[in-house]
PDB file of N, CA, C and O in Angstrom:
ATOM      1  N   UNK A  82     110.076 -85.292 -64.335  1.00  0.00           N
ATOM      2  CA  UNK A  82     110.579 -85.253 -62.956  1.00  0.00           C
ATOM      3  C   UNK A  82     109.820 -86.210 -62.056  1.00  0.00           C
ATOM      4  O   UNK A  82     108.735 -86.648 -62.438  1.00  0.00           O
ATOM      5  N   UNK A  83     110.395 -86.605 -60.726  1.00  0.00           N
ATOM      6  CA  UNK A  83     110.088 -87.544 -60.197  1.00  0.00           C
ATOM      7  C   UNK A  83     108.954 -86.699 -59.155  1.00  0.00           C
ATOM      8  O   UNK A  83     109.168 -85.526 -58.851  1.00  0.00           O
ATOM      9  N   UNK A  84     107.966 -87.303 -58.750  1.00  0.00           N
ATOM     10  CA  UNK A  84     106.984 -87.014 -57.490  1.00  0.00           C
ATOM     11  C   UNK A  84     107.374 -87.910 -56.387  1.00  0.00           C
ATOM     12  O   UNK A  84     107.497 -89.133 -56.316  1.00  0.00           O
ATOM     13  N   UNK A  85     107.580 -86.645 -55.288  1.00  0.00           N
ATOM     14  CA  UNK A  85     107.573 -87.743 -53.786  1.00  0.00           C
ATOM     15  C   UNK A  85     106.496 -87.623 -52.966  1.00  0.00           C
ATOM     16  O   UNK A  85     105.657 -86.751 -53.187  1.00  0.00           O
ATOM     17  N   UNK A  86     106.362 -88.634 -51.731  1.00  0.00           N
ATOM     18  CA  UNK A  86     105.102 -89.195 -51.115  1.00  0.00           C
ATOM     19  C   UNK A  86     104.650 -88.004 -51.041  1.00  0.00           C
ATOM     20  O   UNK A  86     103.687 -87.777 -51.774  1.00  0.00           O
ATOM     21  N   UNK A  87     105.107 -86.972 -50.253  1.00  0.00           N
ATOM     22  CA  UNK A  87     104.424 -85.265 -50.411  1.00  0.00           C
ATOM     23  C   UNK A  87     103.687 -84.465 -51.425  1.00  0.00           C
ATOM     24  O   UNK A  87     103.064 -83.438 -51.158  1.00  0.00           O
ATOM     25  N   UNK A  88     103.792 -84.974 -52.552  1.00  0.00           N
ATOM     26  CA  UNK A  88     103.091 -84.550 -53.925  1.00  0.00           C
ATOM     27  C   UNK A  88     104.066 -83.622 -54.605  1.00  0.00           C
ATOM     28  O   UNK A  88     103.884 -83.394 -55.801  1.00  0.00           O
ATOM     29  N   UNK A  89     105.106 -83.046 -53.963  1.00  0.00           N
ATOM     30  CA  UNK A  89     106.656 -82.458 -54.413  1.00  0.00           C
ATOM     31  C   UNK A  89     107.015 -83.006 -55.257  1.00  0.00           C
ATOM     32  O   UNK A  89     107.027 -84.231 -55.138  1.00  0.00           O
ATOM     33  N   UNK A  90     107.497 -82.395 -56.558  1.00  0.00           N
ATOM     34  CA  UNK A  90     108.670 -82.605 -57.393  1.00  0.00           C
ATOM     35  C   UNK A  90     109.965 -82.580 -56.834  1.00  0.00           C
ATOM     36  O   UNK A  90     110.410 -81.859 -55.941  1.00  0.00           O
ATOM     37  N   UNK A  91     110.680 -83.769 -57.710  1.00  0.00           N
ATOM     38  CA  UNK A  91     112.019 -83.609 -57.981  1.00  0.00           C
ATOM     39  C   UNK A  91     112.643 -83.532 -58.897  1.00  0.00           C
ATOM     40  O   UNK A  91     112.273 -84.225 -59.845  1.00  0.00           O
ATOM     41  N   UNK A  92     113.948 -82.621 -59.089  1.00  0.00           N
ATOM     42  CA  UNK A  92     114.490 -82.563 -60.479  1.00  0.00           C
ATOM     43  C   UNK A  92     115.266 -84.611 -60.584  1.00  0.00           C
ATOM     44  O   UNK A  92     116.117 -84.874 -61.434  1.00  0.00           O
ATOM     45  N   UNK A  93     114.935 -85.304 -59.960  1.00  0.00           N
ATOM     46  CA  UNK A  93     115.805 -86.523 -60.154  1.00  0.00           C
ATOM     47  C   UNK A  93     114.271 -87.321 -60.734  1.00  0.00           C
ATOM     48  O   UNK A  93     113.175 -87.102 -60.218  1.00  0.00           O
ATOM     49  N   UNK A  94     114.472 -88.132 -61.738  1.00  0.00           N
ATOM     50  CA  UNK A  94     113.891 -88.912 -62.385  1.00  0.00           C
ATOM     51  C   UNK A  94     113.699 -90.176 -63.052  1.00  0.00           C
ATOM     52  O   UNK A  94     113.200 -90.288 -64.172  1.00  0.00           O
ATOM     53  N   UNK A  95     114.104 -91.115 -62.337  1.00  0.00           N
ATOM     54  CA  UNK A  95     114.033 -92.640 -63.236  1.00  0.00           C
ATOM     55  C   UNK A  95     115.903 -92.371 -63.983  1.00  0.00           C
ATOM     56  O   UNK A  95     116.167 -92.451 -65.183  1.00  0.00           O
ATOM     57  N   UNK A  96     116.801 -92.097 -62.992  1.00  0.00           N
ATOM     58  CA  UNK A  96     118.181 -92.237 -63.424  1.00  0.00           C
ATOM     59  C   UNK A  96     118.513 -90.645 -63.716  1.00  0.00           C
ATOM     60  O   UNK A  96     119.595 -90.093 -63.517  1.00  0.00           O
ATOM     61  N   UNK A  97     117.163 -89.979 -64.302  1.00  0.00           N
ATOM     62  CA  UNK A  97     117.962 -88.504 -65.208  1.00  0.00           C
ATOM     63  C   UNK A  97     117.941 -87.680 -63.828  1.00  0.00           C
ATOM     64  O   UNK A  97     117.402 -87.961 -62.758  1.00  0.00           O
ATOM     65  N   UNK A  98     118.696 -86.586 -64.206  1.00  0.00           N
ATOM     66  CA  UNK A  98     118.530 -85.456 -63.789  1.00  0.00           C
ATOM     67  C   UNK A  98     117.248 -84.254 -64.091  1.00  0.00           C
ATOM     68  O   UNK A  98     117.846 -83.231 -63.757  1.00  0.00           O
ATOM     69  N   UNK A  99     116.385 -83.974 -64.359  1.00  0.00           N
ATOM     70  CA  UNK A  99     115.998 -83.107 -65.214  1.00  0.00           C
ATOM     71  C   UNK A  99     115.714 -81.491 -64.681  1.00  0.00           C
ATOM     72  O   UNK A  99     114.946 -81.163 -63.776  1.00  0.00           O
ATOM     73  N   UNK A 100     116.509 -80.655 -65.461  1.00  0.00           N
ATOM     74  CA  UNK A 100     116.546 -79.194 -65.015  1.00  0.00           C
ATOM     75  C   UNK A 100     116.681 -78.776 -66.217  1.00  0.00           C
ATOM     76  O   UNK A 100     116.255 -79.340 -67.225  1.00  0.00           O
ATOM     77  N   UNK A 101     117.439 -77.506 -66.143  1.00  0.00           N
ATOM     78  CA  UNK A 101     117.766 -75.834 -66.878  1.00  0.00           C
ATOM     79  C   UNK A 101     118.946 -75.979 -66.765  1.00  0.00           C
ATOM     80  O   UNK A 101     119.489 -76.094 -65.666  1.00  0.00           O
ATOM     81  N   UNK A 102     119.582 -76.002 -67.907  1.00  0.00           N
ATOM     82  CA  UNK A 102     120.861 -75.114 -68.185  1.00  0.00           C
ATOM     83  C   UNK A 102     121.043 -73.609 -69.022  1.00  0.00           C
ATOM     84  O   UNK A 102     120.413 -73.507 -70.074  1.00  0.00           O
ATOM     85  N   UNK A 103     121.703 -72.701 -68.675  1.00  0.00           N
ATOM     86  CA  UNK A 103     121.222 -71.957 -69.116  1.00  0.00           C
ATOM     87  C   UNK A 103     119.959 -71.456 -70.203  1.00  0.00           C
ATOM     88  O   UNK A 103     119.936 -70.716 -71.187  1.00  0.00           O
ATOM     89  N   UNK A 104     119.218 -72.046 -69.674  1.00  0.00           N
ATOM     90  CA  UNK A 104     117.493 -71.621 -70.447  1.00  0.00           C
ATOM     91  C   UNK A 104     116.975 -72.926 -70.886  1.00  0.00           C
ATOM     92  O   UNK A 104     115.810 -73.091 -71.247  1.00  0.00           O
ATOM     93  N   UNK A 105     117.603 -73.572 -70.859  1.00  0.00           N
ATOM     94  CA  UNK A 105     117.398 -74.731 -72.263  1.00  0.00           C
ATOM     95  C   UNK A 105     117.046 -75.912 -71.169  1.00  0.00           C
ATOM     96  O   UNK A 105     117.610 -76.072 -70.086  1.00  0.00           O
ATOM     97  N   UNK A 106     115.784 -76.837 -71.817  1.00  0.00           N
ATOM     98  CA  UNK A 106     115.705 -78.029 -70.592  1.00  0.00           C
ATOM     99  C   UNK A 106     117.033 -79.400 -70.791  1.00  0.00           C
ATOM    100  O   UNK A 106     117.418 -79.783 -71.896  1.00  0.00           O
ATOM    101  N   UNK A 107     117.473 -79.870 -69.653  1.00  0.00           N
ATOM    102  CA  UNK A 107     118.445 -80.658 -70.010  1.00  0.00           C
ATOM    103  C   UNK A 107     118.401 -81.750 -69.224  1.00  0.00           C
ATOM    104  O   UNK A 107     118.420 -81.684 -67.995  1.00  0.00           O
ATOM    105  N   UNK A 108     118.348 -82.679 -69.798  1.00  0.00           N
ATOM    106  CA  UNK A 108     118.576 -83.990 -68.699  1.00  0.00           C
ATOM    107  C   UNK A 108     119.791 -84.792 -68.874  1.00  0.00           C
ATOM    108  O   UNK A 108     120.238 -85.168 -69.957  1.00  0.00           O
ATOM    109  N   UNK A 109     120.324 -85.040 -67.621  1.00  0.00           N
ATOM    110  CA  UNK A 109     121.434 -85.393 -67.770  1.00  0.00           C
ATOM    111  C   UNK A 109     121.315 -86.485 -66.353  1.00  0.00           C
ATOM    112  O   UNK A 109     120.417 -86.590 -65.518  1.00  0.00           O
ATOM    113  N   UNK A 110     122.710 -87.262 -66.510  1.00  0.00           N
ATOM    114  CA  UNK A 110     123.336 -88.529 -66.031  1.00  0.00           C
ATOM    115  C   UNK A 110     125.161 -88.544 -65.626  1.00  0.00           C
ATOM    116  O   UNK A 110     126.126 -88.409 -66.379  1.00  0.00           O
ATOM    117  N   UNK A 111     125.126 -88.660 -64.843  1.00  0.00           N
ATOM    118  CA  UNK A 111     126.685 -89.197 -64.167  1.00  0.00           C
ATOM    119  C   UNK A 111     126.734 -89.849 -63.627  1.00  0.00           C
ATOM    120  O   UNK A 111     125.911 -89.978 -62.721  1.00  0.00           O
ATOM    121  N   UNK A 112     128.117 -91.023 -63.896  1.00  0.00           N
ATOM    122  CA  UNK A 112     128.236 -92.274 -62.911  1.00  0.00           C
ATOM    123  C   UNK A 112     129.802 -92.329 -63.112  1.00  0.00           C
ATOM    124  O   UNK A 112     130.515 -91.566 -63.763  1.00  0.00           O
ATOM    125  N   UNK A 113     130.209 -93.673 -62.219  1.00  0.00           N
ATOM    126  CA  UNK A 113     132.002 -93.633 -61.974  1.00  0.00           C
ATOM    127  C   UNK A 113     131.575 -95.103 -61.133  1.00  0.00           C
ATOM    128  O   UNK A 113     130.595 -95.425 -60.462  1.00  0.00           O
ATOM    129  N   UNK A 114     133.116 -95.954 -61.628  1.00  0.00           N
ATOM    130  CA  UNK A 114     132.644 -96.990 -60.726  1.00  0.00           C
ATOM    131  C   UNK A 114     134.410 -96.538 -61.243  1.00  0.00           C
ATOM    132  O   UNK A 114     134.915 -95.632 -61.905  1.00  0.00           O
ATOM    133  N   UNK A 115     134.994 -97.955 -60.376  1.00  0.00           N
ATOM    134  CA  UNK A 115     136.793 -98.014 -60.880  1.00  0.00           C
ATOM    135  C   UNK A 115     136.736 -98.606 -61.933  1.00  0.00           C
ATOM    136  O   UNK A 115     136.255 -99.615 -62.447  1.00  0.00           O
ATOM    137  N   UNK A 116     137.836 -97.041 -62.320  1.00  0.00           N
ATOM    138  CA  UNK A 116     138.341 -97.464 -63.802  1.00  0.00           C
ATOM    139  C   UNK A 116     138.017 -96.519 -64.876  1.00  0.00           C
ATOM    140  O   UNK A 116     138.555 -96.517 -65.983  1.00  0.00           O
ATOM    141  N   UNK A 117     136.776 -95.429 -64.331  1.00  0.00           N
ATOM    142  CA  UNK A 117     135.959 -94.789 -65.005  1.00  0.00           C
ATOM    143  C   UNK A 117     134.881 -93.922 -64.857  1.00  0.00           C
ATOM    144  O   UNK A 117     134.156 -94.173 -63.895  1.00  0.00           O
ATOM    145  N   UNK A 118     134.506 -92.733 -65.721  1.00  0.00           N
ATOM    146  CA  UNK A 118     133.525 -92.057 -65.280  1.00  0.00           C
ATOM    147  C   UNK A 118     132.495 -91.602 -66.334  1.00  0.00           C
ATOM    148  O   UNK A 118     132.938 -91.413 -67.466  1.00  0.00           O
ATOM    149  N   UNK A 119     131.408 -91.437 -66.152  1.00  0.00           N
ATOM    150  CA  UNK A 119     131.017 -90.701 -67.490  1.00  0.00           C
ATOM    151  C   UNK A 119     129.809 -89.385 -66.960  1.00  0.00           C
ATOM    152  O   UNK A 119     129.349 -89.015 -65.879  1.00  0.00           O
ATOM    153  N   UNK A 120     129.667 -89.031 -68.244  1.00  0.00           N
ATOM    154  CA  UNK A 120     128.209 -87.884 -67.843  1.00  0.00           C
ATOM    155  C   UNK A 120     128.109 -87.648 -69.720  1.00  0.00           C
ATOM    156  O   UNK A 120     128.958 -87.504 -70.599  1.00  0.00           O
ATOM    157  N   UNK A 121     126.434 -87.715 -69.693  1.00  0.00           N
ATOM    158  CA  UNK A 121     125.745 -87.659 -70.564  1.00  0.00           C
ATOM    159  C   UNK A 121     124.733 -86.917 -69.977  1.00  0.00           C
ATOM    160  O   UNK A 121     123.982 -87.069 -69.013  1.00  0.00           O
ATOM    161  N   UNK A 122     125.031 -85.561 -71.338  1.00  0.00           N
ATOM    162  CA  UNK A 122     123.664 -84.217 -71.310  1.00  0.00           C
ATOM    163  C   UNK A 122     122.935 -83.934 -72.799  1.00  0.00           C
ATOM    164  O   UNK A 122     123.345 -83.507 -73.878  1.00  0.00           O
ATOM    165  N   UNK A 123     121.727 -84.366 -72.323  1.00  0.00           N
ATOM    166  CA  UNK A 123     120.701 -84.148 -73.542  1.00  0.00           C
ATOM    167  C   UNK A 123     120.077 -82.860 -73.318  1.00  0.00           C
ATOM    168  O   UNK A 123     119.816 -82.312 -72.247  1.00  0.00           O
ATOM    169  N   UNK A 124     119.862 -82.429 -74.628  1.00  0.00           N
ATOM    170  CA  UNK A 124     119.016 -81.097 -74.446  1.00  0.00           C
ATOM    171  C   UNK A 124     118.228 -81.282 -75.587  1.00  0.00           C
ATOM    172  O   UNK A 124     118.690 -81.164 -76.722  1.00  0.00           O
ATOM    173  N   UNK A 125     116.819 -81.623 -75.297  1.00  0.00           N
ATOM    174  CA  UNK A 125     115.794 -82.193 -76.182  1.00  0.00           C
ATOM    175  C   UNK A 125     115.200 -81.263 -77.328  1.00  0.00           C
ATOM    176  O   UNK A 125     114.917 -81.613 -78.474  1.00  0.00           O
ATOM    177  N   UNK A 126     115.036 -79.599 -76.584  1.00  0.00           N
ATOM    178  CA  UNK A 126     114.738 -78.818 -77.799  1.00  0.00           C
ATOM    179  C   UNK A 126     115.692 -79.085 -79.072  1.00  0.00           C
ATOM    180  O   UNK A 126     115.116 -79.362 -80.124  1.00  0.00           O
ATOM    181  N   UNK A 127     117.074 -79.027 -79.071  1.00  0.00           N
ATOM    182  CA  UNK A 127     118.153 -78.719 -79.674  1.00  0.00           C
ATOM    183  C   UNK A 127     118.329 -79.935 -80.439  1.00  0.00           C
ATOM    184  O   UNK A 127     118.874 -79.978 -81.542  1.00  0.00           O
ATOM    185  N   UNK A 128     117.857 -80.898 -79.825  1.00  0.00           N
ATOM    186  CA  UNK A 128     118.300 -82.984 -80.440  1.00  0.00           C
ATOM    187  C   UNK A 128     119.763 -82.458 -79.855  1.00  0.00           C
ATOM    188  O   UNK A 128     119.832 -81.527 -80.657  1.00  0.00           O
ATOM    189  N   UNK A 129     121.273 -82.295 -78.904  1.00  0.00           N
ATOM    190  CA  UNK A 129     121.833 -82.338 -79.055  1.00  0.00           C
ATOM    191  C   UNK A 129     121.768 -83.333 -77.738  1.00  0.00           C
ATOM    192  O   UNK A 129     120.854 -83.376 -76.914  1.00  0.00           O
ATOM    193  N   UNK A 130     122.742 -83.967 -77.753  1.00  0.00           N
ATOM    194  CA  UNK A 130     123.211 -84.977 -76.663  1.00  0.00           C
ATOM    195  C   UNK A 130     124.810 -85.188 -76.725  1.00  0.00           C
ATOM    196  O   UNK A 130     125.295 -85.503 -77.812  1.00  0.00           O
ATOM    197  N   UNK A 131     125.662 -85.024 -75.581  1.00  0.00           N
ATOM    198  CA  UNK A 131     126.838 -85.175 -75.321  1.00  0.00           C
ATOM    199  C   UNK A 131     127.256 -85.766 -74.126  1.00  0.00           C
ATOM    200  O   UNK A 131     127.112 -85.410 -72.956  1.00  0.00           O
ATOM    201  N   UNK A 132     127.771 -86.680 -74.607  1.00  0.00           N
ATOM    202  CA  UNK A 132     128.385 -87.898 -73.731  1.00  0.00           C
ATOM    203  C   UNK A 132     129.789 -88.214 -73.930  1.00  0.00           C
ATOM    204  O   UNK A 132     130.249 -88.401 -75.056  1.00  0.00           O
ATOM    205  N   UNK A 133     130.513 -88.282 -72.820  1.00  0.00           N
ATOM    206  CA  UNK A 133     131.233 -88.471 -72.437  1.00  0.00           C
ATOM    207  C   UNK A 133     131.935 -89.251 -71.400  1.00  0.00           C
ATOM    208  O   UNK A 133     131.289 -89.506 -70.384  1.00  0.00           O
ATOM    209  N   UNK A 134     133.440 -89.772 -71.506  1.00  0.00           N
ATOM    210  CA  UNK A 134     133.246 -91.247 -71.235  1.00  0.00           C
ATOM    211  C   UNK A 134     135.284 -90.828 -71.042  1.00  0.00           C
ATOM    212  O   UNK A 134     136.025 -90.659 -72.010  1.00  0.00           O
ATOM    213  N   UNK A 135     135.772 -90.753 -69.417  1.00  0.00           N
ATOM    214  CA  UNK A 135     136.764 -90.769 -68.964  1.00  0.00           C
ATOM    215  C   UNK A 135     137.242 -92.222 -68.580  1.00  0.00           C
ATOM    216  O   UNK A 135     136.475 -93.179 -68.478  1.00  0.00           O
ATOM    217  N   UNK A 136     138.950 -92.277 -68.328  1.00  0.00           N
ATOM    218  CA  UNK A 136     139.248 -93.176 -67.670  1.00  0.00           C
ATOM    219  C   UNK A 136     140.483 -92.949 -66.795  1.00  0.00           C
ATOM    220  O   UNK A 136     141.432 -93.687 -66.528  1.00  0.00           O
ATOM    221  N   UNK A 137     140.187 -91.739 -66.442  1.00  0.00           N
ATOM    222  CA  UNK A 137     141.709 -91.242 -65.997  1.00  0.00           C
ATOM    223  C   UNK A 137     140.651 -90.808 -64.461  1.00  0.00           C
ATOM    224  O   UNK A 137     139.473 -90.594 -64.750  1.00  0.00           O
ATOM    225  N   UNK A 138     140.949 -90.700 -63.191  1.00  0.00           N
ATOM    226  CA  UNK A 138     140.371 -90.201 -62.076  1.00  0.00           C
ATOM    227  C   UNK A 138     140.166 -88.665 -61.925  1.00  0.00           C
ATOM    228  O   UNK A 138     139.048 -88.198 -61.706  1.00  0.00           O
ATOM    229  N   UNK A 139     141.183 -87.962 -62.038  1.00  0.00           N
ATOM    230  CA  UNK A 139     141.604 -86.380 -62.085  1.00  0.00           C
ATOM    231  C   UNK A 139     140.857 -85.849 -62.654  1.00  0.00           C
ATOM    232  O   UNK A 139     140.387 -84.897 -62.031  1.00  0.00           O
ATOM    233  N   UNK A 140     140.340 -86.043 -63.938  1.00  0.00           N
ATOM    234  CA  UNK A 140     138.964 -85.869 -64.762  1.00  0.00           C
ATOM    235  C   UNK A 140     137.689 -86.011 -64.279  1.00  0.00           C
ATOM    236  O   UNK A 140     137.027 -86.850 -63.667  1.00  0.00           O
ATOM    237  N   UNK A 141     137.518 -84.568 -64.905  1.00  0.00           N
ATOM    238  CA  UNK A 141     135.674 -84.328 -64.735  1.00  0.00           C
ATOM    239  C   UNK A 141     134.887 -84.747 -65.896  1.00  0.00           C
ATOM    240  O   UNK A 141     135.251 -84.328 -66.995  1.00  0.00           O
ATOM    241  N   UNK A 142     134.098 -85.337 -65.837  1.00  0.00           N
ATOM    242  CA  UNK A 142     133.244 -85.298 -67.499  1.00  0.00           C
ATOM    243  C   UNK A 142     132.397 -84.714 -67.543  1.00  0.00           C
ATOM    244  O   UNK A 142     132.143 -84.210 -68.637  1.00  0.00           O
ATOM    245  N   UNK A 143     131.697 -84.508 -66.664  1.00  0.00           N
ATOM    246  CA  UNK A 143     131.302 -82.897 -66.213  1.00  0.00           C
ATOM    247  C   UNK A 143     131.232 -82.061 -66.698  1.00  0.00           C
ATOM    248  O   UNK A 143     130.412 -81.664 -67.525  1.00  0.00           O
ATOM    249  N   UNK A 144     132.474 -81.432 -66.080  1.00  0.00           N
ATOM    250  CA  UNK A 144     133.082 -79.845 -66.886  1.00  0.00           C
ATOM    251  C   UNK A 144     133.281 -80.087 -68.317  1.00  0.00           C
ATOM    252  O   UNK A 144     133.056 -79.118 -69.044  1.00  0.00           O
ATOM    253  N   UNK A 145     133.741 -81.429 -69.001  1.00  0.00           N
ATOM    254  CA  UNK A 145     134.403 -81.404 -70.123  1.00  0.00           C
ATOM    255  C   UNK A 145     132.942 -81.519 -71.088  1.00  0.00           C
ATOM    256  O   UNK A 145     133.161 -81.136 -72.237  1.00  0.00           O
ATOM    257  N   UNK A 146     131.841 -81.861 -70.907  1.00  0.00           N
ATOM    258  CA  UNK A 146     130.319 -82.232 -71.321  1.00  0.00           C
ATOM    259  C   UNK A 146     130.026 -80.763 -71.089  1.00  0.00           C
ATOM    260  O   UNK A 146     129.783 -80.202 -72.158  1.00  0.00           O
ATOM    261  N   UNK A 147     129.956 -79.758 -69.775  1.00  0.00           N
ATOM    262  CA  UNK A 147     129.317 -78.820 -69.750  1.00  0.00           C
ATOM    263  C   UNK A 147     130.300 -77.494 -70.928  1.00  0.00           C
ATOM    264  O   UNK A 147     129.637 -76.480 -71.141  1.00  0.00           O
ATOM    265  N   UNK A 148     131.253 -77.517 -71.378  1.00  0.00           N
ATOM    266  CA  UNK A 148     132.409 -76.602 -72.127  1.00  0.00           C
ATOM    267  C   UNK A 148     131.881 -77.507 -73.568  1.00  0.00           C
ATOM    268  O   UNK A 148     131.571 -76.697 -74.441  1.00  0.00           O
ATOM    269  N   UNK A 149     131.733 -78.710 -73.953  1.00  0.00           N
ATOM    270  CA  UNK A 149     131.037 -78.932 -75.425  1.00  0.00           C
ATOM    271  C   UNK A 149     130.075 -78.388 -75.340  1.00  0.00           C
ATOM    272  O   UNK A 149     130.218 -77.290 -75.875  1.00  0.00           O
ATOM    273  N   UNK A 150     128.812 -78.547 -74.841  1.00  0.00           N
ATOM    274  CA  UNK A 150     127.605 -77.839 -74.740  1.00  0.00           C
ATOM    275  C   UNK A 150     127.578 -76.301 -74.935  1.00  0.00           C
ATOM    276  O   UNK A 150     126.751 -75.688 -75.612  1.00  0.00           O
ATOM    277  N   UNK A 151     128.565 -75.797 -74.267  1.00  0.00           N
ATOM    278  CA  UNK A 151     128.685 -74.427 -74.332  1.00  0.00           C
ATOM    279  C   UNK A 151     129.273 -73.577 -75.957  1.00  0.00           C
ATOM    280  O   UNK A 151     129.046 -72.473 -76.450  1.00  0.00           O
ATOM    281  N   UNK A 152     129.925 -74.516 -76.288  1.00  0.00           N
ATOM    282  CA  UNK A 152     130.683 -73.983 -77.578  1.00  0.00           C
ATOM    283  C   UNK A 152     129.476 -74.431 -78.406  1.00  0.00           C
ATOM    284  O   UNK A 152     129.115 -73.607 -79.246  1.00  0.00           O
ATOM    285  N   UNK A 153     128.839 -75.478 -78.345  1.00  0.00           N
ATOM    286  CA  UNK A 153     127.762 -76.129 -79.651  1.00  0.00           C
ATOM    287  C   UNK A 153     126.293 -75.408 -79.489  1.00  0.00           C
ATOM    288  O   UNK A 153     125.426 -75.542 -80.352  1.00  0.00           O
ATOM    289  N   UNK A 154     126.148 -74.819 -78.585  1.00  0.00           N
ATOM    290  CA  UNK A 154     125.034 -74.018 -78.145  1.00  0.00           C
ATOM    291  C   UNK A 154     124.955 -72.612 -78.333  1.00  0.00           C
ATOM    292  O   UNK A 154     124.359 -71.982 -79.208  1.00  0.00           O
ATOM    293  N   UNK A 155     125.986 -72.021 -76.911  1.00  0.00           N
ATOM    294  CA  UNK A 155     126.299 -70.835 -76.917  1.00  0.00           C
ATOM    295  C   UNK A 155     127.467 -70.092 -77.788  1.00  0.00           C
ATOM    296  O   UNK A 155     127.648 -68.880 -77.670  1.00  0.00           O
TER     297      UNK A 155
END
């Protein structure tokens, strides 16, 4: 996690996210420019990493990254 001038943590880090998903540490990434979106979630205990990679707008990769995780985990 990132440190600010305050000596505070942040869960934001050099691009990642880094937190908890249900129990488990996870760092993760989302971006979208036109044309496209993605989100990539690692969960380091597990080695699992899921990435995902839209091109439709209406779409979350998100939700569709956080529902793999859930079935390959939970």
């Amino acid at each position: 996690p990132g440190k600010l001038n305050d000596g505070s943590t942040t869960t934001y880090g050099m691009g990642w996210v880094i937190d908890r998903y249900r129990g488990l540490r996870r760092y993760s990434h989302t971006g979208s420019t036109i044309g496209f979106r993605t989100s990539v979630m690692r969960f380091p205990e597990s080695t699992l990493t899921v990435a995902v990679f839209v091109n439709r707008a209406g779409v979350s990769p998100w939700d569709i990254a956080r529902r793999i995780v859930d079935r390959a985990l939970f």
